[in-house]
Amino acid sequence: MAISAEPFPTLGDRQAAFAQLKERLHEVVARAPQGRSLSTAIPGLDHLLGGGFPCGSVVALEGSGLSAGRWGVVASLLAQATRRGLAAVIDDGALYPPALAQAGVCLDRLLIVPAQTALRIARAADILLRSRICRIVVMPVAALRAAVWARLAGLAHRMDALLVVVSAQATQELAIVTGLRLRCVLERAIVQGARGVWCRFEGYDLRAELHKHKRSAPGAHARLRAFASEAC
């Protein structure tokens, strides 16, 4: 009995398939609106930012502790971005995709790139920005030289992309190249029901403080609410 098998694709076949895929990704990006800011769909925060996060810049999203609400803001931003295009998250091991999906992020349009060292995080951000397939790239803060941060900021500007850096506190090298620094501060936990074992945790009330922004003076702030699925 003869057994037939499909021929293994050649290098040329793989290169052609990759080129076709890249072209399709560029078409998705081209259909996305090319505004100068990206809305978070959080009214108070968008008002504070003058419409949303500015494209073509580096944003430092800061806050102390796991429950500072930084990822609640990121999740809302990614939910808006993945409705019409692609977005990317560089994951150092702390990402929990089901929480993003619960917050409205379309995981089919989210590129998750694992990277746990500073060098790999920087390389991933560089490649994603140069590819022009994502308008938003989210990355964890890493110990990078000022020249590396400057290169990433230059790429974000040239590609009209938004690079969001999540950190407890922006390093000096990062702070220099940011167009916006936003700090999330926990004000209180929201609990429903009777106290004790029968209560249910709902989320947090947060204060978003502007530490640096071209359109607003430092010190401006807005109060936000992050629900349990988002407040990570």
XYZ file of C-alpha atoms in Angstrom:
232
model
C 0.000 0.000 0.000
C 1.440 3.333 -1.027
C 1.489 6.105 1.533
C 1.518 9.634 0.232
C 2.635 12.581 2.288
C 2.475 16.257 1.567
C 5.895 17.702 0.736
C 7.561 19.698 3.470
C 7.365 23.440 2.627
C 10.563 24.872 1.268
C 12.283 27.981 2.555
C 10.816 29.930 -0.347
C 7.297 28.722 0.515
C 7.715 29.788 4.145
C 9.070 33.192 3.159
C 6.142 33.750 0.778
C 3.631 32.743 3.456
C 5.292 35.070 5.961
C 5.214 37.968 3.492
C 1.518 37.331 2.834
C 0.753 37.254 6.559
C 2.675 40.496 7.136
C 0.745 42.170 4.321
C -2.574 41.107 5.862
C -1.479 42.469 9.255
C -0.576 45.815 7.688
C -4.048 45.936 6.126
C -5.621 45.489 9.569
C -3.515 48.336 10.938
C -4.341 50.562 7.966
C -8.060 50.200 8.697
C -7.583 51.468 12.254
C -8.339 55.165 12.824
C -5.187 57.281 12.821
C -6.076 59.744 15.581
C -3.589 61.580 17.727
C -4.790 60.003 20.959
C -6.122 56.637 22.084
C -9.152 56.615 24.354
C -9.254 54.474 27.496
C -13.097 54.582 27.594
C -12.746 55.785 31.200
C -14.439 59.215 31.048
C -12.628 60.791 33.994
C -9.233 59.619 32.799
C -9.801 60.616 29.171
C -10.853 64.083 30.344
C -7.710 64.349 32.464
C -5.552 63.327 29.487
C -7.275 65.615 27.000
C -8.902 62.768 25.070
C -6.667 59.787 25.820
C -3.073 58.617 25.667
C -1.044 60.472 23.007
C 0.097 58.412 20.018
C 3.743 58.475 19.032
C 4.977 58.615 22.608
C 6.167 56.644 25.625
C 3.800 56.526 28.609
C 4.910 55.443 32.084
C 2.029 53.942 34.061
C 3.160 53.819 37.663
C 1.823 52.573 40.990
C 3.002 50.718 44.068
C 1.822 47.179 44.765
C -0.116 44.616 42.751
C -3.428 46.356 43.463
C -2.497 49.857 42.302
C -4.907 49.604 39.350
C -2.317 50.062 36.607
C -3.472 46.971 34.747
C -7.081 48.086 35.064
C -6.167 51.139 32.986
C -4.123 48.987 30.585
C -6.989 46.501 30.178
C -9.444 49.270 29.310
C -6.986 50.744 26.797
C -6.344 47.348 25.189
C -10.077 46.631 25.016
C -10.553 49.773 22.934
C -7.514 49.074 20.747
C -8.398 45.449 19.935
C -11.882 46.342 18.743
C -10.443 47.661 15.479
C -6.822 46.541 15.290
C -3.950 44.719 16.931
C -2.132 45.358 20.193
C 0.810 43.678 21.903
C 1.878 42.914 25.468
C 5.401 41.866 26.415
C 4.874 39.423 29.276
C 7.492 38.951 31.993
C 5.374 36.243 33.631
C 2.876 38.431 35.499
C 0.203 38.616 32.790
C -3.140 36.848 33.323
C -4.971 36.810 29.940
C -8.391 35.658 31.307
C -8.604 38.886 33.350
C -7.937 40.890 30.177
C -10.645 38.967 28.333
C -13.092 39.648 31.173
C -12.287 43.351 30.859
C -13.250 43.273 27.179
C -9.910 42.681 25.462
C -10.177 40.632 22.242
C -7.428 38.066 22.831
C -7.525 37.022 19.157
C -6.123 40.469 18.340
C -3.614 40.620 21.180
C -0.016 39.521 20.594
C 1.537 38.196 23.810
C 5.334 38.032 23.663
C 7.085 36.287 26.585
C 10.342 37.948 27.682
C 11.867 37.906 31.141
C 15.258 39.581 30.818
C 15.942 43.252 30.138
C 17.674 42.437 26.845
C 14.792 40.296 25.557
C 12.193 42.836 26.669
C 14.034 45.608 24.813
C 14.437 43.480 21.682
C 10.766 42.504 21.706
C 9.677 46.145 22.033
C 12.049 47.165 19.240
C 10.752 44.477 16.854
C 7.097 45.154 17.635
C 7.459 48.907 17.089
C 9.399 48.454 13.844
C 6.824 45.990 12.510
C 4.073 48.662 12.510
C 1.427 46.004 13.089
C 0.397 47.264 16.541
C -0.625 50.763 17.548
C -0.142 49.896 21.223
C 2.754 47.989 22.785
C 2.676 47.354 26.545
C 5.879 46.339 28.307
C 7.136 45.931 31.883
C 9.813 48.324 33.068
C 13.355 47.023 32.586
C 16.821 48.198 33.602
C 17.819 49.705 30.252
C 20.407 52.301 29.356
C 19.267 55.810 28.447
C 20.292 55.219 24.816
C 17.970 52.190 24.573
C 15.012 54.110 25.979
C 15.764 56.959 23.573
C 15.764 54.525 20.628
C 12.421 53.031 21.689
C 10.936 56.509 22.128
C 12.177 57.469 18.667
C 10.604 54.364 17.153
C 7.270 55.032 18.878
C 7.309 58.578 17.503
C 8.201 57.573 13.932
C 5.677 54.720 13.835
C 2.945 56.807 15.522
C 2.596 54.032 18.112
C 1.927 54.136 21.835
C 4.495 52.427 24.065
C 3.099 51.889 27.578
C 5.620 50.986 30.281
C 4.122 49.504 33.465
C 6.231 50.060 36.565
C 6.113 50.810 40.271
C 8.273 53.882 39.690
C 9.779 55.167 36.443
C 13.559 55.023 36.391
C 15.487 58.221 35.687
C 16.406 56.961 32.201
C 12.771 56.179 31.418
C 11.386 59.418 32.887
C 13.506 61.488 30.515
C 11.917 60.048 27.343
C 8.296 59.801 28.522
C 5.678 62.097 27.079
C 3.332 61.230 29.931
C 3.688 59.829 33.431
C 0.538 58.668 35.207
C 0.544 57.273 38.724
C -2.302 55.162 40.139
C -2.876 55.400 43.910
C -5.208 53.114 45.869
C -7.774 55.058 47.936
C -10.112 52.361 49.232
C -11.333 48.837 48.650
C -14.976 48.305 47.606
C -16.765 45.549 49.538
C -20.391 44.477 49.057
C -22.502 42.669 51.633
C -22.036 42.019 55.336
C -18.554 42.170 56.763
C -16.644 38.990 57.494
C -16.736 35.780 55.501
C -20.008 36.758 53.752
C -18.723 39.946 52.138
C -17.782 40.146 48.466
C -14.813 42.104 47.165
C -15.790 44.300 44.185
C -12.710 46.381 43.364
C -10.948 49.624 44.244
C -11.403 53.356 44.118
C -8.263 54.853 42.617
C -6.724 58.259 42.125
C -4.850 58.813 38.854
C -2.211 61.522 39.237
C -0.430 63.254 36.370
C 3.289 63.585 37.016
C 4.189 64.670 33.493
C 2.082 65.731 30.514
C 2.582 68.176 27.665
C -1.071 69.294 27.806
C -1.599 69.609 31.566
C 0.287 70.844 34.580
C 1.731 68.207 36.948
C -0.487 67.495 39.924
C -3.817 67.220 38.106
C -5.729 64.081 39.058
C -8.918 62.099 38.494
C -10.749 59.517 40.578
C -11.428 56.154 38.954
C -12.994 52.840 39.865
C -11.321 49.526 38.987
C -13.338 46.339 39.384
C -11.903 43.108 40.780
C -11.193 41.599 37.342
C -9.236 44.707 36.345
C -7.491 45.857 39.524
C -4.266 43.928 39.139
